[in-house]
Amino acid sequence: MGYLDGFPVTFKKIFEGVTTRQYRGGRDATTEDKAPKPERLHGRHVLNRYEDGMEKCIGCELCAGVCPAKCIYVRGADNPPDDPKSPGERYGYVYEINYLRCIHCDLCVEACPTEAITETKLFEFSFTNRDDAIYTKDELLVGDDGMPQHMPWEDWRPGEDEFTSGWMRATAPGGKAAFEGKVGWSGELGYGVRAPEAGQTAVEIEGTEGSSSSGDHDHDHDDSHGHGGGHH
Amino acid sequence: MTSTEAVTGVPFTLNGKDLEADSGELLIDAAERHGVHIPRFCYHPRMKPVGMCRMCLVEVDTGRGPALQPSCMLPVTPEMKVETESEATKEAQDGVLEFLLANHPLDCPVCDKGGECPLQDNAYAFGPGETRFVEEKRHYEKPIPISDLVHLDRERCILCDRCTRFASEVAGDSLIHFIDRGSQTQVNTFPDHPFASYFSGNTVQICPVGALTSAPYRFKARPWDLDAVESTAAVDTTGARVVLQSSQDKLVRVVGVDSDAVNWSWLSDKDRFSYGANNSTERITEPQIKSGGSRKPARWGDALKQAAGALRGPADRIAAIGGSRMSLESQYAWSKLLKGVLGTDHVNAQLGDGLPAALVLGVDRATIAEACEPGGVIVLVGPDPKEEVPTLFLRLRHALVEDGASLIELTPRATSLSNLADVRLAATPGTAGQVMAALADGRLDDEVGTVASAELAKAHELLTSGRPVTMVFGRANLAESARYVADAVGALRRLVPEARFLPALRRGNVHGALEMGLAPGFLPGGIRNRRTNFGRWPSTPEFEGKDTDNVLRGCLNGDFDTVILLGADPLGDFPDQKLAAEALASVTNIISVDTFLNESSALADVILPAAMWGEYDGTFCNMERRLSPMRAKVTAPGRCRPDWMIAAELSLAIGPDLGFVTLDELQAELSSSAGSFTDVSWDEVASADDGPVLSTDRNWDLEFGDPADLPTGPGYGFRLIVDRKMWDMGTTTQQATGLGGLAQNAAIRLAPADVQLMELVGHEVVAIDQGDFQVEVPFVSDPAVIPRTAWMPARLPGFDARQLVAAGRSITQVRLHLPDRDVTTGSSGSAEGSGANG
Ligand code: SF4
Ligand code: SF4
Ligand code: SF4
Ligand code: FES
């Protein structure tokens, strides 16, 4: 015996019902519509452009440096003087993200000094080989209309590619209500400067401020460092 | 304590703690030593303080109440009370940083310094965090190349004076300066004079902001994706300590390490930028076999088999040239293979541009520190140190400028140190030995050759003044015999028996090669071959071998079947180009172990691809016999292997096993067989700050004989001086990014008096007539040249001076005359242009 001991279990299970549930493409159980995605859902990335079509990425590798999954590979290069890719001296010459490793934490988005890298809401992409899993700069960069490019294996629905830019980032440095409603991002191809969001409730933030004012002060101090450095 | 006791420590109070400083120690250093870091920008421990940046202000009370003072300008005085963390100090630090940042652009994300920038660090640690300035910042054109290797971004400069001080104080090339005044002050070069210094890369390393960045490293990586390992530069025999940095398994930067014994953190641009050759696409990455006139890639097994086949003949018909590029361990392995297994003694790491092995191994060796001893006397009988051993040049220059050392220069042309020399004995080629002999014999009343008696007397006085004497010796001239240098060494030893010697040979690890027996007549450890058992070697050579000169001549006579080139390129490197070419064309088999396809390896029947510096672990032995590690940072491309492994595999292909399969085993065997290495602790070599100096008690009783007579030529000629420039057509320089274009075009240099005499004024070229060989080359009138001599560095683009050299002659004479094809100033626009510039 011995090696046959397992078979009773196998046979018993064959006649039980199937419990595996098929992914329904984000649709709810009854309708064919996809469930709406939260505004700040972390999906796959895009590389943005300025309104004049210049790339925002300057190849600084800050995103690659901060990435906890070490899935970004960036190389910078001198902008060709006759055909500059980005404003300034340097542009992102190689840019790759390996989606087999990315955990969509958005730390890269927070680190980027130029709002070049942001995340879309698209998380439904299943590739069939490792090469497809590594998105190159050509694939990440938004098109001439400012819209993300659609890879054949990605499931985009109308309107889903709209909110992808620097607007996606945390809106107020240090979460301070004073910054609410102020533009903290640059304009982008296809949309211009996006209007600030009304959304975040001042009540919550005031509440936090009131509960620990000294701690919050320190936090604010640190953050304005990062912010000041980031936007010049 | 009685009043007669020497005061050793200066008591002072630092942040409430009672401490002691050394006498004369600067406050900033004393604090650092006691664990308190005072922020700074302009202060650099290897340069004089200037107090430019004010970042190091601290509150100091010397009894008159606390006041803010720059700690980099202030020697600690007794009972000084210092506060580095008081409110006043902090306010001062905030203020200084706010001012510095008033004009500093916030382009850290695209700046090569970002992430390792003292300004970033200090702003973060000591700065106010916010600025009150809202005004537009100062703007300049973004980076301007101030040389082929260095970019300057004036917007980022904080005017700390480090680069300019380095250029004038340390390197002696005052090519960058502050210009303009007030808020317009900027660093810049003189118009039309690039920052063409051999040491320009150091300014990039010490600039505390990203104002100076290096062209080869520009945008290659960011500090956080660099991987680093400490190693030793191997481009010359100084052995400067470096850090190799790589990103994505490619070498991207080399940075100097402050080794007190060797390079004081400075590097030559060749040390710093030669790594580019590692990344060249021209590397040989797989073994190649020549069949029927064309080279084909081959498997290691086949290539080794073919090489082994060529080595089966009689030992005395096999010769090996080169080996100074390799690590000490590889040199041992090759030495064992060639001498112990194959049994040939025709092995030489020097390519006719060195000095006799017995001389280099046997004289009492000085360390660099001993040579540069304050108040010492340095005798230079050798090449221009700036061209061939540049890091040593910086140390010598410091000794002469700052430490009261004196220099006696006995060279056939003026060098970069001549203006600092106390006595310059301008000896024409072939006369150095006679001049030194006259000094040794006290014959000071008559001139010797071109050296006046007054100069002899001055030199004699310095040498006999009782001050410590060190001779820095090497080959000043490839067109004269090495014999004269040996004569000079012998004569100095007679005059000053306790003198020490520092050989200024040029080729990388050549001292390691000589120690490992890659020279005729020697076995590892400086042991003379007595044809008896040696260590664990199967045998030792049965005969005394020939040096490279005679091996090449032997090739012409059909004395050799197989020549092994160990990273050597005789066609590109041997002083007598014609001999090298004819010799290699007439041997049956050439086996080349190399990294690039060069003129010589292109002739090889088998090419075995070797790993380069930075791709293997091993040991470097510098001019002082200091042992320091060379480390692997990146993977060798393709199927390249470290040289010692190639030796071991080749030996197996022939038959015998060399007996080591790891580097540790190799080092253990090396220690046990090579006498002077018995006490070497390889752990110490790997970990010590400066690396141990190999102790030997050789000071051999060398036979020098009488110095050769003053050579007499036919009398019509100019005595030729051929030497090397830092930048030439050498493979490493040509293959490294950014260095290829630095070699200047060849020109023959003549004394202004000769230019007058020969009525060459107004011409651009001079005709060289060697009987069977005529050529016209550009000439330059140069006061560094002694009349009736002609100086021409080898291996430059345009014309290679080695074509004029005939190996074996004691001196070389060239006949010069007016060009037949008359190019005069009148008919040539460019000559007029240059006249106007002058
Ligand atoms: S989202 Fe997080 S894991 Fe993904 S690339 Fe950005 S930093 Fe890396
Ligand atoms: S942080 Fe932003 S600008 Fe820098 S490399 Fe990443 S995406 Fe480009
Ligand atoms: S360029 Fe750099 S080293 Fe030179 S003065 Fe400016 S900040 Fe100092
Ligand atoms: S470090 Fe002292 S003034 Fe600059």
PDB file of C-alpha atoms in Angstrom, chain B residues 654-766:
ATOM      1  CA  ILE B 654      52.199  20.914 -22.585  1.00  0.00           C
ATOM      2  CA  GLY B 655      52.163  18.357 -19.784  1.00  0.00           C
ATOM      3  CA  PRO B 656      53.246  19.439 -16.301  1.00  0.00           C
ATOM      4  CA  ASP B 657      50.831  20.861 -13.778  1.00  0.00           C
ATOM      5  CA  LEU B 658      51.978  24.231 -12.385  1.00  0.00           C
ATOM      6  CA  GLY B 659      50.587  23.140  -9.046  1.00  0.00           C
ATOM      7  CA  PHE B 660      48.080  25.829  -8.175  1.00  0.00           C
ATOM      8  CA  VAL B 661      44.437  26.243  -9.089  1.00  0.00           C
ATOM      9  CA  THR B 662      43.517  29.188  -6.889  1.00  0.00           C
ATOM     10  CA  LEU B 663      45.155  32.532  -6.256  1.00  0.00           C
ATOM     11  CA  ASP B 664      45.689  31.581  -2.606  1.00  0.00           C
ATOM     12  CA  GLU B 665      47.625  28.477  -3.573  1.00  0.00           C
ATOM     13  CA  LEU B 666      49.654  30.518  -6.015  1.00  0.00           C
ATOM     14  CA  GLN B 667      50.498  33.124  -3.365  1.00  0.00           C
ATOM     15  CA  ALA B 668      51.447  30.411  -0.898  1.00  0.00           C
ATOM     16  CA  GLU B 669      53.828  28.840  -3.396  1.00  0.00           C
ATOM     17  CA  LEU B 670      55.207  32.250  -4.334  1.00  0.00           C
ATOM     18  CA  SER B 671      55.984  32.994  -0.680  1.00  0.00           C
ATOM     19  CA  SER B 672      57.640  29.658  -0.142  1.00  0.00           C
ATOM     20  CA  SER B 673      59.907  29.762  -3.176  1.00  0.00           C
ATOM     21  CA  ALA B 674      60.764  33.434  -3.745  1.00  0.00           C
ATOM     22  CA  GLY B 675      63.186  34.274  -0.939  1.00  0.00           C
ATOM     23  CA  SER B 676      62.279  37.871  -0.158  1.00  0.00           C
ATOM     24  CA  PHE B 677      58.562  37.034  -0.145  1.00  0.00           C
ATOM     25  CA  THR B 678      58.728  34.537   2.744  1.00  0.00           C
ATOM     26  CA  ASP B 679      57.606  37.121   5.266  1.00  0.00           C
ATOM     27  CA  VAL B 680      54.957  38.733   3.120  1.00  0.00           C
ATOM     28  CA  SER B 681      51.553  38.546   4.721  1.00  0.00           C
ATOM     29  CA  TRP B 682      49.057  38.507   1.882  1.00  0.00           C
ATOM     30  CA  ASP B 683      46.364  39.580   4.306  1.00  0.00           C
ATOM     31  CA  GLU B 684      48.378  42.651   5.082  1.00  0.00           C
ATOM     32  CA  VAL B 685      48.835  43.347   1.388  1.00  0.00           C
ATOM     33  CA  ALA B 686      45.077  43.139   0.959  1.00  0.00           C
ATOM     34  CA  SER B 687      44.106  45.239   3.944  1.00  0.00           C
ATOM     35  CA  ALA B 688      46.893  47.649   4.941  1.00  0.00           C
ATOM     36  CA  ASP B 689      46.315  51.314   4.153  1.00  0.00           C
ATOM     37  CA  ASP B 690      49.590  51.761   2.341  1.00  0.00           C
ATOM     38  CA  GLY B 691      50.693  48.192   1.698  1.00  0.00           C
ATOM     39  CA  PRO B 692      53.910  46.682   3.071  1.00  0.00           C
ATOM     40  CA  VAL B 693      57.247  47.434   1.448  1.00  0.00           C
ATOM     41  CA  LEU B 694      59.119  44.280   0.534  1.00  0.00           C
ATOM     42  CA  SER B 695      62.178  44.186   2.726  1.00  0.00           C
ATOM     43  CA  THR B 696      65.346  42.980   1.107  1.00  0.00           C
ATOM     44  CA  ASP B 697      68.923  43.346   2.129  1.00  0.00           C
ATOM     45  CA  ARG B 698      70.240  43.317  -1.373  1.00  0.00           C
ATOM     46  CA  ASN B 699      72.398  46.407  -1.728  1.00  0.00           C
ATOM     47  CA  TRP B 700      74.448  44.257  -4.076  1.00  0.00           C
ATOM     48  CA  ASP B 701      78.049  44.800  -4.783  1.00  0.00           C
ATOM     49  CA  LEU B 702      77.411  45.556  -8.428  1.00  0.00           C
ATOM     50  CA  GLU B 703      80.284  45.779 -10.831  1.00  0.00           C
ATOM     51  CA  PHE B 704      80.200  49.017 -12.667  1.00  0.00           C
ATOM     52  CA  GLY B 705      83.651  49.227 -14.200  1.00  0.00           C
ATOM     53  CA  ASP B 706      84.887  52.489 -15.564  1.00  0.00           C
ATOM     54  CA  PRO B 707      82.326  54.767 -17.057  1.00  0.00           C
ATOM     55  CA  ALA B 708      82.242  54.666 -20.805  1.00  0.00           C
ATOM     56  CA  ASP B 709      84.304  57.307 -22.542  1.00  0.00           C
ATOM     57  CA  LEU B 710      82.628  60.345 -23.951  1.00  0.00           C
ATOM     58  CA  PRO B 711      81.384  59.041 -27.266  1.00  0.00           C
ATOM     59  CA  THR B 712      82.850  60.710 -30.280  1.00  0.00           C
ATOM     60  CA  GLY B 713      80.776  60.706 -33.390  1.00  0.00           C
ATOM     61  CA  PRO B 714      81.558  61.760 -36.917  1.00  0.00           C
ATOM     62  CA  GLY B 715      80.967  65.245 -35.658  1.00  0.00           C
ATOM     63  CA  TYR B 716      78.388  66.410 -38.099  1.00  0.00           C
ATOM     64  CA  GLY B 717      75.390  65.113 -36.266  1.00  0.00           C
ATOM     65  CA  PHE B 718      72.914  66.133 -33.658  1.00  0.00           C
ATOM     66  CA  ARG B 719      72.707  63.734 -30.735  1.00  0.00           C
ATOM     67  CA  LEU B 720      69.204  62.379 -30.632  1.00  0.00           C
ATOM     68  CA  ILE B 721      67.000  62.191 -27.549  1.00  0.00           C
ATOM     69  CA  VAL B 722      63.932  60.011 -27.824  1.00  0.00           C
ATOM     70  CA  ASP B 723      61.612  59.675 -24.869  1.00  0.00           C
ATOM     71  CA  ARG B 724      57.948  59.140 -24.125  1.00  0.00           C
ATOM     72  CA  LYS B 725      55.028  61.493 -23.575  1.00  0.00           C
ATOM     73  CA  MET B 726      52.117  60.686 -21.325  1.00  0.00           C
ATOM     74  CA  TRP B 727      49.721  60.782 -24.251  1.00  0.00           C
ATOM     75  CA  ASP B 728      50.950  58.911 -27.282  1.00  0.00           C
ATOM     76  CA  MET B 729      49.737  56.311 -29.751  1.00  0.00           C
ATOM     77  CA  GLY B 730      49.968  53.578 -27.089  1.00  0.00           C
ATOM     78  CA  THR B 731      47.083  51.121 -27.118  1.00  0.00           C
ATOM     79  CA  THR B 732      45.552  52.001 -23.757  1.00  0.00           C
ATOM     80  CA  THR B 733      45.524  55.711 -24.491  1.00  0.00           C
ATOM     81  CA  GLN B 734      44.099  55.229 -27.934  1.00  0.00           C
ATOM     82  CA  GLN B 735      41.381  52.856 -26.787  1.00  0.00           C
ATOM     83  CA  ALA B 736      40.191  54.834 -23.757  1.00  0.00           C
ATOM     84  CA  THR B 737      37.305  57.267 -24.248  1.00  0.00           C
ATOM     85  CA  GLY B 738      38.427  60.839 -24.498  1.00  0.00           C
ATOM     86  CA  LEU B 739      42.180  60.165 -24.412  1.00  0.00           C
ATOM     87  CA  GLY B 740      42.831  59.247 -28.028  1.00  0.00           C
ATOM     88  CA  GLY B 741      42.975  62.817 -29.276  1.00  0.00           C
ATOM     89  CA  LEU B 742      45.359  64.060 -26.589  1.00  0.00           C
ATOM     90  CA  ALA B 743      48.559  62.927 -28.275  1.00  0.00           C
ATOM     91  CA  GLN B 744      50.203  65.897 -29.925  1.00  0.00           C
ATOM     92  CA  ASN B 745      51.619  65.703 -33.382  1.00  0.00           C
ATOM     93  CA  ALA B 746      55.248  64.739 -33.651  1.00  0.00           C
ATOM     94  CA  ALA B 747      57.815  67.495 -34.022  1.00  0.00           C
ATOM     95  CA  ILE B 748      61.557  67.504 -33.576  1.00  0.00           C
ATOM     96  CA  ARG B 749      62.723  69.979 -30.962  1.00  0.00           C
ATOM     97  CA  LEU B 750      65.903  71.969 -31.482  1.00  0.00           C
ATOM     98  CA  ALA B 751      67.795  74.530 -29.463  1.00  0.00           C
ATOM     99  CA  PRO B 752      66.981  78.101 -30.569  1.00  0.00           C
ATOM    100  CA  ALA B 753      70.683  78.659 -31.284  1.00  0.00           C
ATOM    101  CA  ASP B 754      70.735  75.752 -33.723  1.00  0.00           C
ATOM    102  CA  VAL B 755      67.598  76.985 -35.447  1.00  0.00           C
ATOM    103  CA  GLN B 756      69.422  80.275 -36.037  1.00  0.00           C
ATOM    104  CA  LEU B 757      72.633  78.613 -37.144  1.00  0.00           C
ATOM    105  CA  MET B 758      70.931  76.320 -39.594  1.00  0.00           C
ATOM    106  CA  GLU B 759      68.939  79.228 -40.970  1.00  0.00           C
ATOM    107  CA  LEU B 760      65.742  77.370 -40.265  1.00  0.00           C
ATOM    108  CA  VAL B 761      63.900  80.490 -39.124  1.00  0.00           C
ATOM    109  CA  GLY B 762      60.821  80.872 -41.269  1.00  0.00           C
ATOM    110  CA  HIS B 763      60.686  77.224 -42.209  1.00  0.00           C
ATOM    111  CA  GLU B 764      58.293  74.722 -40.770  1.00  0.00           C
ATOM    112  CA  VAL B 765      60.041  71.459 -41.396  1.00  0.00           C
ATOM    113  CA  VAL B 766      63.597  70.239 -41.165  1.00  0.00           C
TER     114      VAL B 766
END
